[in-house]
Coordinates of C-alpha atoms in Angstrom, one line a residue:
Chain S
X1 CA 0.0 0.0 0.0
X2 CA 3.4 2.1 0.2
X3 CA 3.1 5.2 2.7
X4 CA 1.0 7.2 3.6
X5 CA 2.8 10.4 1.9
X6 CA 2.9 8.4 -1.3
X7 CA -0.6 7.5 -0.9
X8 CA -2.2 11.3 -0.9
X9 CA 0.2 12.6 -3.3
X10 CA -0.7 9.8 -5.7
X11 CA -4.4 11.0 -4.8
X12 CA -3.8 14.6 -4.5
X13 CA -2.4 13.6 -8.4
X14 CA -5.2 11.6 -9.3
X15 CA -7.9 14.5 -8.3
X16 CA -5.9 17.4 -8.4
X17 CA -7.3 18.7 -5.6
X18 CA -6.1 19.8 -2.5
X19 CA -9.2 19.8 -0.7
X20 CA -10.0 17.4 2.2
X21 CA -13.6 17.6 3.1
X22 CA -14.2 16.8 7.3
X23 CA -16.5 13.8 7.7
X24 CA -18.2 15.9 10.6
X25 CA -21.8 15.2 11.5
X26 CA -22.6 18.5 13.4
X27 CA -24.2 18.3 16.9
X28 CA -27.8 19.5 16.3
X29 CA -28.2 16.6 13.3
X30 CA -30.3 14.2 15.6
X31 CA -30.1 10.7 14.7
X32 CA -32.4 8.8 16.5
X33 CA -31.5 7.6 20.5
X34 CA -31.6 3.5 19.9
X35 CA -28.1 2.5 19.2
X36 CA -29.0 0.5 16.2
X37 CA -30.8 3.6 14.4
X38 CA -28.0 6.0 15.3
X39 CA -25.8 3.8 13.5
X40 CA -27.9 3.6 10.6
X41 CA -29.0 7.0 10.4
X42 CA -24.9 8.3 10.6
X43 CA -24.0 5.9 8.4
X44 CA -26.3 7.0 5.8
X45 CA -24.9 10.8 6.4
X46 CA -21.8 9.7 6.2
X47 CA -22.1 7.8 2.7
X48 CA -24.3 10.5 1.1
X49 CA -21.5 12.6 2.1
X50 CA -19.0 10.7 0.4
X51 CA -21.1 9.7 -2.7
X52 CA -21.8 13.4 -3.5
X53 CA -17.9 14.7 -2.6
X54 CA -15.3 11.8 -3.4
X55 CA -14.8 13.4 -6.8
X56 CA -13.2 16.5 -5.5
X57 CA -11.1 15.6 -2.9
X58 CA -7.3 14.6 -1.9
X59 CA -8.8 13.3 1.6
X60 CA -11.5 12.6 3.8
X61 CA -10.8 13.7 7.6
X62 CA -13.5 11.9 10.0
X63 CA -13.5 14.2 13.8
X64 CA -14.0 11.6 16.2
X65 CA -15.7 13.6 18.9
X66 CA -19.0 14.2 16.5
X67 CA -19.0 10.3 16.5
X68 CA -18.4 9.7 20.3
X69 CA -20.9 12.1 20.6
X70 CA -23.4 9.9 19.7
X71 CA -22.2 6.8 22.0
X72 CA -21.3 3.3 20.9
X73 CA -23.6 3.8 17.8
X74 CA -21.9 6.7 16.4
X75 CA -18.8 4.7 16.6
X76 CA -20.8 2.0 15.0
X77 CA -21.6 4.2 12.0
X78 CA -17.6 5.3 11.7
X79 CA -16.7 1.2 11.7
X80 CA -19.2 1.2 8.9
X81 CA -17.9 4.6 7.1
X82 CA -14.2 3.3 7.2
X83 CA -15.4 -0.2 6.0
X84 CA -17.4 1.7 3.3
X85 CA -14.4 4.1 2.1
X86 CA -12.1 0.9 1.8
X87 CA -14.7 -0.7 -0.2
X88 CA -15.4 2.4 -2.5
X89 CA -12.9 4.7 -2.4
X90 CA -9.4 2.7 -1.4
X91 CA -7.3 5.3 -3.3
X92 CA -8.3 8.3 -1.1
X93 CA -6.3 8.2 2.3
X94 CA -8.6 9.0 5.5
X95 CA -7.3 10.8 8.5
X96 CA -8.9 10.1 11.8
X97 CA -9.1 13.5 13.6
X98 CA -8.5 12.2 17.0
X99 CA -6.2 14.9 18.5
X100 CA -4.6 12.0 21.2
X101 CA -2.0 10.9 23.2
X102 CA -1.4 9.1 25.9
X103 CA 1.4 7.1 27.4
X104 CA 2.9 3.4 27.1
X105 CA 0.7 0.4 26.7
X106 CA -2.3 3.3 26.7
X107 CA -1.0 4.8 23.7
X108 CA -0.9 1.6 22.3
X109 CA -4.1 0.8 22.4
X110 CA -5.3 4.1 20.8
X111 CA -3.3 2.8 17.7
X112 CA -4.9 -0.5 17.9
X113 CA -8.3 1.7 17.7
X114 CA -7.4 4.4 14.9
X115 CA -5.4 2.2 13.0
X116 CA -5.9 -1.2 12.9
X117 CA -9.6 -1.3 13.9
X118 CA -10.9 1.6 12.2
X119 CA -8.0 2.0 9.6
X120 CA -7.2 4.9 9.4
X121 CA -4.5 6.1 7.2
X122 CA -3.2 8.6 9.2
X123 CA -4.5 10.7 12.5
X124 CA -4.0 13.9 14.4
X125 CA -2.2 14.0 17.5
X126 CA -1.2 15.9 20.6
X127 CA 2.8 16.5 20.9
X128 CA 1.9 17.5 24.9
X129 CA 3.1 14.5 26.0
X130 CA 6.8 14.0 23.9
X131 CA 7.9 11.8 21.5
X132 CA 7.9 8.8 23.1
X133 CA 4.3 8.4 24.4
X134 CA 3.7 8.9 20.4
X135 CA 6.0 5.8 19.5
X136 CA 3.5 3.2 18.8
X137 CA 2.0 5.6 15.9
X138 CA 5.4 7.0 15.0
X139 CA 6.5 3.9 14.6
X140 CA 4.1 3.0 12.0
X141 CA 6.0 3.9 8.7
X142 CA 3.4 3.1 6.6
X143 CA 1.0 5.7 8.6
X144 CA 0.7 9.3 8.9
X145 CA 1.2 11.4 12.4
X146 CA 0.1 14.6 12.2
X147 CA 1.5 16.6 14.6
X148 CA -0.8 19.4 16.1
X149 CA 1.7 22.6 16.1
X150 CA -0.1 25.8 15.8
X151 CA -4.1 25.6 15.7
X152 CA -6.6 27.9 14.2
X153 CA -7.9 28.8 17.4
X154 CA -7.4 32.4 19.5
X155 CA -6.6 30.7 22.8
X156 CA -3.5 29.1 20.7
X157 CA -1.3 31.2 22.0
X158 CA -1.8 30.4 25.7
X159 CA 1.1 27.6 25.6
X160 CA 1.7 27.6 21.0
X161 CA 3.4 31.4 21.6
X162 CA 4.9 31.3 25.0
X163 CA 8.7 32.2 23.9
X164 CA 11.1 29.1 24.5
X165 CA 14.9 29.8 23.5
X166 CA 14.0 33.3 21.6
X167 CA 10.9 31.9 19.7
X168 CA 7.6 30.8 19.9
X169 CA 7.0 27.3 21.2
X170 CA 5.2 26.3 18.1
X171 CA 8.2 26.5 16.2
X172 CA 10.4 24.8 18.5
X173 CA 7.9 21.7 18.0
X174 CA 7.7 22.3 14.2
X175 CA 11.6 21.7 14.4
X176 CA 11.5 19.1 16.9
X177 CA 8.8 17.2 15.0
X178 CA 11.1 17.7 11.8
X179 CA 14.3 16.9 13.0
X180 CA 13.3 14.5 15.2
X181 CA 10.3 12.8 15.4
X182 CA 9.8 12.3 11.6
X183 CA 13.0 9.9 11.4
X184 CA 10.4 7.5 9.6
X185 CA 9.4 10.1 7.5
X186 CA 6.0 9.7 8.0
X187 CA 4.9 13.2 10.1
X188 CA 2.6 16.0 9.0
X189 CA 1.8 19.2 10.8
X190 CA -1.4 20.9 11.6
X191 CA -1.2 24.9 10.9
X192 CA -4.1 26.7 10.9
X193 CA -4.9 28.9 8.2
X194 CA -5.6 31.7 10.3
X195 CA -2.1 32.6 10.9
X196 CA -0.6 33.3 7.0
X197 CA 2.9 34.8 8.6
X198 CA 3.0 31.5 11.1
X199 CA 2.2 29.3 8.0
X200 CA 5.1 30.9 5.8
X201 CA 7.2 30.9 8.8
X202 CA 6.8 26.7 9.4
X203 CA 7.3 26.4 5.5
X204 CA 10.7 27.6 6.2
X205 CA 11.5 25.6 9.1
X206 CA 10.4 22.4 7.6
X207 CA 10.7 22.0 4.0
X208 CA 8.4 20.2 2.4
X209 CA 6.6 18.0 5.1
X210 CA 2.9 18.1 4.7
X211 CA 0.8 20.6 6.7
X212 CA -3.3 19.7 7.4
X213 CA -4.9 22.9 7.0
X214 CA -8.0 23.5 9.0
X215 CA -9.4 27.2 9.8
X216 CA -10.4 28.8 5.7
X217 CA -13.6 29.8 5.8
X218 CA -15.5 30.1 8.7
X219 CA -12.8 30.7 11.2
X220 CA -11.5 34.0 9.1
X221 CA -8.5 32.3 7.2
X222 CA -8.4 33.2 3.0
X223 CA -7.1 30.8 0.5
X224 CA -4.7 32.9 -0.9
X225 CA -3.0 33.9 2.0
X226 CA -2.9 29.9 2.8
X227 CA -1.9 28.8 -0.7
X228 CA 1.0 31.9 -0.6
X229 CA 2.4 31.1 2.2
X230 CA 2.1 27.5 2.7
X231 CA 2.7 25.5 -0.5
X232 CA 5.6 23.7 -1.1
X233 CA 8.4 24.4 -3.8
X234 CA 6.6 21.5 -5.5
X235 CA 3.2 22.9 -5.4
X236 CA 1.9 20.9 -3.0
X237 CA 2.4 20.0 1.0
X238 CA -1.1 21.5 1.9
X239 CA -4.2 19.4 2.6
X240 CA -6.7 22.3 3.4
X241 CA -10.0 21.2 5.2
X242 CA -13.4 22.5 4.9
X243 CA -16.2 20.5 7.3
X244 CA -19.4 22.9 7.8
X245 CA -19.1 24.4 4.4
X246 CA -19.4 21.5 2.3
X247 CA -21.6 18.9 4.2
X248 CA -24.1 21.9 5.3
X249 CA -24.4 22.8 1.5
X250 CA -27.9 21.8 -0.2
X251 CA -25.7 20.8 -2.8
X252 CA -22.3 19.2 -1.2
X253 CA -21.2 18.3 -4.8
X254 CA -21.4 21.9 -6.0
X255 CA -19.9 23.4 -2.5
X256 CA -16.6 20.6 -2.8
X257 CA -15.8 21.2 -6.4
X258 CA -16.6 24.9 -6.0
X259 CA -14.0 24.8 -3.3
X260 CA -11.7 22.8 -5.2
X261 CA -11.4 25.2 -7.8
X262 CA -10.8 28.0 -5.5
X263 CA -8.1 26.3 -3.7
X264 CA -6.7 25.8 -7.3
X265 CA -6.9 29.2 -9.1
X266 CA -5.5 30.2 -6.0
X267 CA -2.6 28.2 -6.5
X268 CA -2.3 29.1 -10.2
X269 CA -2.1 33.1 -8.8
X270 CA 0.9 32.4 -7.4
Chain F
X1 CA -25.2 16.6 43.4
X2 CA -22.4 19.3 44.3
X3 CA -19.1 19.9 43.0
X4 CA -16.8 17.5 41.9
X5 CA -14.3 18.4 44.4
X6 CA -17.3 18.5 47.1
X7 CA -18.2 14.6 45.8
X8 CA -14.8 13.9 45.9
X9 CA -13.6 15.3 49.5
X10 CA -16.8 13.3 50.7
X11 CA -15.9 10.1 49.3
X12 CA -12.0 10.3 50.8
X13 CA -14.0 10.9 54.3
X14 CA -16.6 8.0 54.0
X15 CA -14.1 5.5 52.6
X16 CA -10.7 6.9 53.9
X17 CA -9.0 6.1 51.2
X18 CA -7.2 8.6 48.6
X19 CA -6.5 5.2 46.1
X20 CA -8.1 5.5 42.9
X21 CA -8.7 2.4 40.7
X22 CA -8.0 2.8 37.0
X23 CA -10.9 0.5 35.2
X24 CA -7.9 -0.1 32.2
X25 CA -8.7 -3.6 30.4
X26 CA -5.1 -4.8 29.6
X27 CA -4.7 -5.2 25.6
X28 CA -3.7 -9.0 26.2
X29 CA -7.3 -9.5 27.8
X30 CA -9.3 -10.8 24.6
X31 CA -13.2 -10.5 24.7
X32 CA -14.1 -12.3 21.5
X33 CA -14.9 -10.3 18.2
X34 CA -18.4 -10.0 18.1
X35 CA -19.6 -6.6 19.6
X36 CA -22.5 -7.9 21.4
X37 CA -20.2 -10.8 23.0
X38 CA -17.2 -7.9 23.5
X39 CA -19.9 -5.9 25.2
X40 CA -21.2 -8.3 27.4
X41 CA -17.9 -9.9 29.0
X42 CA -15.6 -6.5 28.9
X43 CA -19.0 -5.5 31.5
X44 CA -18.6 -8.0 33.2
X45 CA -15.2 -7.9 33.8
X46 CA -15.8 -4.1 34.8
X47 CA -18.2 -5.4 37.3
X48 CA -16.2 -7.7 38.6
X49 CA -13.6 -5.3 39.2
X50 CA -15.7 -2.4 40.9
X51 CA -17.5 -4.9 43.3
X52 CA -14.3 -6.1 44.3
X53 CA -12.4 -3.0 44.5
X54 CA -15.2 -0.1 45.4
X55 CA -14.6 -0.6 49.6
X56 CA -10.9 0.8 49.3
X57 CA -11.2 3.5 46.7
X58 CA -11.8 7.5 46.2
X59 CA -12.5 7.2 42.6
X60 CA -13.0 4.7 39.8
X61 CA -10.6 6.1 36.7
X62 CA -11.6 4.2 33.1
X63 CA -9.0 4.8 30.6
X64 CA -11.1 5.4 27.0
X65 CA -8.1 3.9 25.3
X66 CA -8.8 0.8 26.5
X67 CA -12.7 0.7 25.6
X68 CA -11.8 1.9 21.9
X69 CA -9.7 -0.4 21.2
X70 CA -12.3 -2.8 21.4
X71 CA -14.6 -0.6 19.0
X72 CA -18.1 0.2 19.5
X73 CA -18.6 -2.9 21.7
X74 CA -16.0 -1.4 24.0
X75 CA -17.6 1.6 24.2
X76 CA -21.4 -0.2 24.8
X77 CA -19.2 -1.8 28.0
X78 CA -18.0 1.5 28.9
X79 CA -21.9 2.6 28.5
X80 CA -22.9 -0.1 30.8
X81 CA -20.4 0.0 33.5
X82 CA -20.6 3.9 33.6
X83 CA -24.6 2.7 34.6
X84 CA -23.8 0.6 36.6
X85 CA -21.1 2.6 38.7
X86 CA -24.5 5.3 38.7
X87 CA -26.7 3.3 40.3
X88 CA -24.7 0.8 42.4
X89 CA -22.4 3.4 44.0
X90 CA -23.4 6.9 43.1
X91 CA -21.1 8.2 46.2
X92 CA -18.0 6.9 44.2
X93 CA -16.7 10.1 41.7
X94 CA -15.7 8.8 38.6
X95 CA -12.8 10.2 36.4
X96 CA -12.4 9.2 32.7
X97 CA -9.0 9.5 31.5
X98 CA -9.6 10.9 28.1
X99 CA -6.4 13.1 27.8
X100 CA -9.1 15.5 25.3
X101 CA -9.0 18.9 23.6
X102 CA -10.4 20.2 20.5
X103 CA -11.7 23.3 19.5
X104 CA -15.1 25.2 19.1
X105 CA -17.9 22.4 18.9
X106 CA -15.7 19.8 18.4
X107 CA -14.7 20.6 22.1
X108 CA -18.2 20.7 22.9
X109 CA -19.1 17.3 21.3
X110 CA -16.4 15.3 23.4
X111 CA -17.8 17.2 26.4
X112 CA -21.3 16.4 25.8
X113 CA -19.9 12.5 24.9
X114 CA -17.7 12.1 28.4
X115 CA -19.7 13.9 30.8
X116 CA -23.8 13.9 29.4
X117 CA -23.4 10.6 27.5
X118 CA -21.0 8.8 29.4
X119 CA -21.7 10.6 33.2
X120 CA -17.8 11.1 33.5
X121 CA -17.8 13.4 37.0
X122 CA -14.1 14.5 35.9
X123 CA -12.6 14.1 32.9
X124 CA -8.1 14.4 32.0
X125 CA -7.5 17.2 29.3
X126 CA -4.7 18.6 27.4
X127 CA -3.2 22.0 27.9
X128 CA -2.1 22.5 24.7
X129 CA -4.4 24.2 22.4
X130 CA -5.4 26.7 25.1
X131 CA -8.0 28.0 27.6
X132 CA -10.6 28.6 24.9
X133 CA -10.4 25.1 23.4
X134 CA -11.8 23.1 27.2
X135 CA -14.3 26.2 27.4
X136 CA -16.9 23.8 26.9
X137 CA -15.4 22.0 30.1
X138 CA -14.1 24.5 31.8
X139 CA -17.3 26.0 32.3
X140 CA -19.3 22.8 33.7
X141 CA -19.2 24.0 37.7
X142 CA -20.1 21.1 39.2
X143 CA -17.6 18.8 37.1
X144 CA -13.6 18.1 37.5
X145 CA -11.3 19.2 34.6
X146 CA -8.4 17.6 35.3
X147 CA -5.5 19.1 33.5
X148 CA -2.6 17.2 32.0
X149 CA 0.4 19.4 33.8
X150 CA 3.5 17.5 34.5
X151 CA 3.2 13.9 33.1
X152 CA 4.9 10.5 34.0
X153 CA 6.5 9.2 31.2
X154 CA 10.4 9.7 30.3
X155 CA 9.4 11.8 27.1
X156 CA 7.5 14.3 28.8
X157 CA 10.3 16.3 29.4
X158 CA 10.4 17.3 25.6
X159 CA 8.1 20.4 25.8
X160 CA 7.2 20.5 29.8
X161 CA 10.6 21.3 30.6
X162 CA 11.5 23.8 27.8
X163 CA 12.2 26.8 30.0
X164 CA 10.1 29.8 29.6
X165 CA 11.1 32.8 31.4
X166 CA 13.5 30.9 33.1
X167 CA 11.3 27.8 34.7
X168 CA 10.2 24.4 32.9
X169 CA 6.9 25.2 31.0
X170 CA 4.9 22.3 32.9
X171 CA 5.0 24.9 36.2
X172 CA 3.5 28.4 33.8
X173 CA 1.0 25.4 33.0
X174 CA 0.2 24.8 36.3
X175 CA 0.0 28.7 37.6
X176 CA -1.7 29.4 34.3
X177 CA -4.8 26.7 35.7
X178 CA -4.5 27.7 38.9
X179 CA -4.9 31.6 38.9
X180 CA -6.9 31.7 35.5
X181 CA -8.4 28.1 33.7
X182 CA -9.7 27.4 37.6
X183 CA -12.3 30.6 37.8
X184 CA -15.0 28.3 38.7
X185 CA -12.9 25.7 40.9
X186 CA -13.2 23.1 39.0
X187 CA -9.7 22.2 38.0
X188 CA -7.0 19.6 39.4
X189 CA -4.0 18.6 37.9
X190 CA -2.0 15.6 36.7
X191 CA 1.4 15.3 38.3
X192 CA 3.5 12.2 37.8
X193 CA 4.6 10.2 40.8
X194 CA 8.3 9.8 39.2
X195 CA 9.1 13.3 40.2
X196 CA 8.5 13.7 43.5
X197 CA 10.2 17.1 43.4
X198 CA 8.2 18.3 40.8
X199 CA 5.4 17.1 42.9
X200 CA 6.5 19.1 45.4
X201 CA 7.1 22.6 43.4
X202 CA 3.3 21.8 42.1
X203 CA 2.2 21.8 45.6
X204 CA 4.2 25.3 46.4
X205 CA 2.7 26.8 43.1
X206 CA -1.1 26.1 43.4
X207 CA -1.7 25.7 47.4
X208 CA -4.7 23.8 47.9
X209 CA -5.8 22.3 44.3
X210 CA -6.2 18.4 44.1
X211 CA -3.7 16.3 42.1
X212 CA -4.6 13.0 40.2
X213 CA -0.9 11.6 40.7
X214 CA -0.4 8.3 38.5
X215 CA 3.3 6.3 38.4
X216 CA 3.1 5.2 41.7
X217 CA 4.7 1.3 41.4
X218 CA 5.3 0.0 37.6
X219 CA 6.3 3.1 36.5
X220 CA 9.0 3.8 39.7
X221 CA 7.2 6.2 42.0
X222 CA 6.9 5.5 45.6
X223 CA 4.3 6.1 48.3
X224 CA 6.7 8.0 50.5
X225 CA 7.7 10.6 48.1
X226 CA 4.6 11.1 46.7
X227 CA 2.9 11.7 50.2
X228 CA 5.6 13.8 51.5
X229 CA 6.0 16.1 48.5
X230 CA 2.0 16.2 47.0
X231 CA 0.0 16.1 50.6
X232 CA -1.7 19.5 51.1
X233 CA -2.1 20.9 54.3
X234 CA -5.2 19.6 55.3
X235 CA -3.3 15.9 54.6
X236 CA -5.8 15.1 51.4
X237 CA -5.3 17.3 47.9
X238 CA -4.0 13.8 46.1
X239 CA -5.9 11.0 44.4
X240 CA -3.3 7.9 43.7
X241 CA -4.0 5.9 41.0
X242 CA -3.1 2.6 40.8
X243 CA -4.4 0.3 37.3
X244 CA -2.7 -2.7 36.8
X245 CA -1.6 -3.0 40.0
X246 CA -4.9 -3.8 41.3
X247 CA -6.9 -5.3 38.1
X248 CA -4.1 -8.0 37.5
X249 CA -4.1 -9.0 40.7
X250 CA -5.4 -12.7 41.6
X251 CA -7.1 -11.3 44.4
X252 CA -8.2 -7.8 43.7
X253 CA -9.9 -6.8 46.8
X254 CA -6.7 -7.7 48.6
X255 CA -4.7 -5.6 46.1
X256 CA -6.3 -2.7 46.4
X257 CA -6.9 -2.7 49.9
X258 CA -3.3 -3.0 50.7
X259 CA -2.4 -0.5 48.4
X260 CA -5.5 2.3 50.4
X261 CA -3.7 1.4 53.5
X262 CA 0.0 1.7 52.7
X263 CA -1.4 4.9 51.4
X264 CA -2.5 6.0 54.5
X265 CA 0.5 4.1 56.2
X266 CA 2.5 6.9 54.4
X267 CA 0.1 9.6 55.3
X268 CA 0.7 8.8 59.1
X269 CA 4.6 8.7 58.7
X270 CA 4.4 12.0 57.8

């Protein structure tokens, strides 16, 4: 199956499209209480989703909490998603937005869950706790780790911008994650699109690693300010991720490609 | 029902104990494959546990990790032993170990899944994406946020030592709870038992605020140091977990009350 870098670029080829549209049923769509239904019922969401957007996209990026949300039935209906996009669609990568980490055996058994029982092809996680309570997904060379470095939201800055060494923390973890933790080659950053200067400025300290995009959109950031300062050399090294504004659409076909095109005049501006 | 620290403070009086029993199945404990069967016998080890156990402890702690892992018929056993823990012992406070954070609703989703869904009385979060991100936690009054702050694992050194303005970042963590994140009282912290200085400096920084201390035993920390460092001055202000330590045990009941009274062996040496 090869990595999981070689994986979305030979997607990101096959579509070219940068976009990766967030599997993320939103609170108020009520699914029923029964476990059975709710499984069902998000299921259904979930493929409709897919059906009407799998043209468009580099990746699909399922948030766990809207899932958990639901109880043991809305993890149901993500079993039956993943089973469902490795039927259908086994040439678009998935990344289980899971934001964890936890230590030793613990940690272990998170990768059992996101990997081996859901199969996911890559997931989000929280450098909080160092490198080694991320070993058992680090070393998975066939996976991705994305590494959560500087988020889209305000309260970021509480620990992301505290200065360490002359610079702001988020760097120093850019670097470490870099230089470091991606000896396997096989990390990714998340950099929210809110910051343009921060996303130029981890461009430079990383090269061409992969950066998960989250924050265009509703949450104030502009594609061409992303696209600037964030692709790589090779025109590529951003997955960019709209939830809300495709799967609230009436029309989720026209909102993906729409956004798909956007993402890639922008990158033919540059 | 009170606070979380008033549930808490109540249970350490009526069962004299400060030992908390993590509820981690081991991944070596197989439960079958079929969800309904998985279900069924990982309650029923839960159950077996908690009736054995529940005399000697403060707190019940269920690790999610280990749930997951067994996909959605772990987390239909999590469901039912979180019922059962409700109705069986509704004085015993129960923390789920979760190690969280997200943003916006996604925050708000995991908060509605761990403490609506699930009942959680307390749940573990991350620090690092910032005060805003646990709003939707933070702002429950009469539940425990339990923030990750200094952790027990070798690695954690990697960004909770960095030094910002000239002390290890794990200690702004803990001021930054304790004179802001903790408006409503509602916060502890994690503090590893490996470092019983550490512990110690925690103590000196935040006065009074409860610490979920794990590492005691397998992972090297000892009663002594922990007591003598992390005891606040009205001799509680610590729950001690202990998981496999208790759960592996041949005789459980015997386990764990052994461990509640070498506890409070400690707590008289003082």
């Amino acid at each position: 199956m090869g990595t999981f870098s070689e994986r979305l670029s030979a997607r990101m080829e096959e579509s070219g499209s940068l976009l990766c549209v967030g599997l993320d049923p939103a609170p108020d769509l009520v699914f029923g209480d029964e476990t059975g239904r709710v499984r069902d019922a998000l299921f259904e969401w979930g493929r409709q989703v897919i059906s009407q957007t799998h043209r468009f996209v580099c990746a699909f990026k399922p948030n766990l909490a809207f899932y958990e949300a639901r109880g043991s039935g809305g993890i149901a209906a993500l079993e039956r998603i993943m089973e469902y996009l490795g039927s259908e669609h086994p040439g678009i990568p998935v990344i289980g937005d899971a934001k964890r980490a936890d230590i030793g055996t613990t940690s272990e058994a998170y990768a059992v869950f996101l990997f081996d029982r859901l199969g996911f092809d890559a997931v989000t996680l929280s450098p909080w706790l160092g490198r080694d309570a991320l070993r058992p997904f680090l070393d998975r060379r066939e996976r991705g780790c994305v590494i959560l470095c500087r988020t889209s939201n305000p309260g970021a800055d509480d620990l992301q911008a505290l200065e360490v060494g002359g610079k702001p923390l988020w760097q120093r973890v850019a670097r470490m994650v870099a230089e470091e933790w991606n000896s396997l080659g096989n990390c990714l950053l998340v950099i929210g699109a809110t910051r343009p200067r921060d996303l130029r400025t981890a461009r430079r300290l990383v090269g061409d690693m992969t950066f998960l995009v989250p924050g265009v959109g509703p949450q104030g950031g502009t594609l061409d300010g992303v696209l600037e300062a964030g692709l790589n050399p090779h025109g590529k090294g951003l997955v960019i991720n709209s939830s809300r504004g495709v799967t609230t659409s009436s029309d989720m076909a026209r909102a993906a490609g729409q956004m798909a095109a956007a993402i890639n005049t922008a990158r033919g501006n540059r």
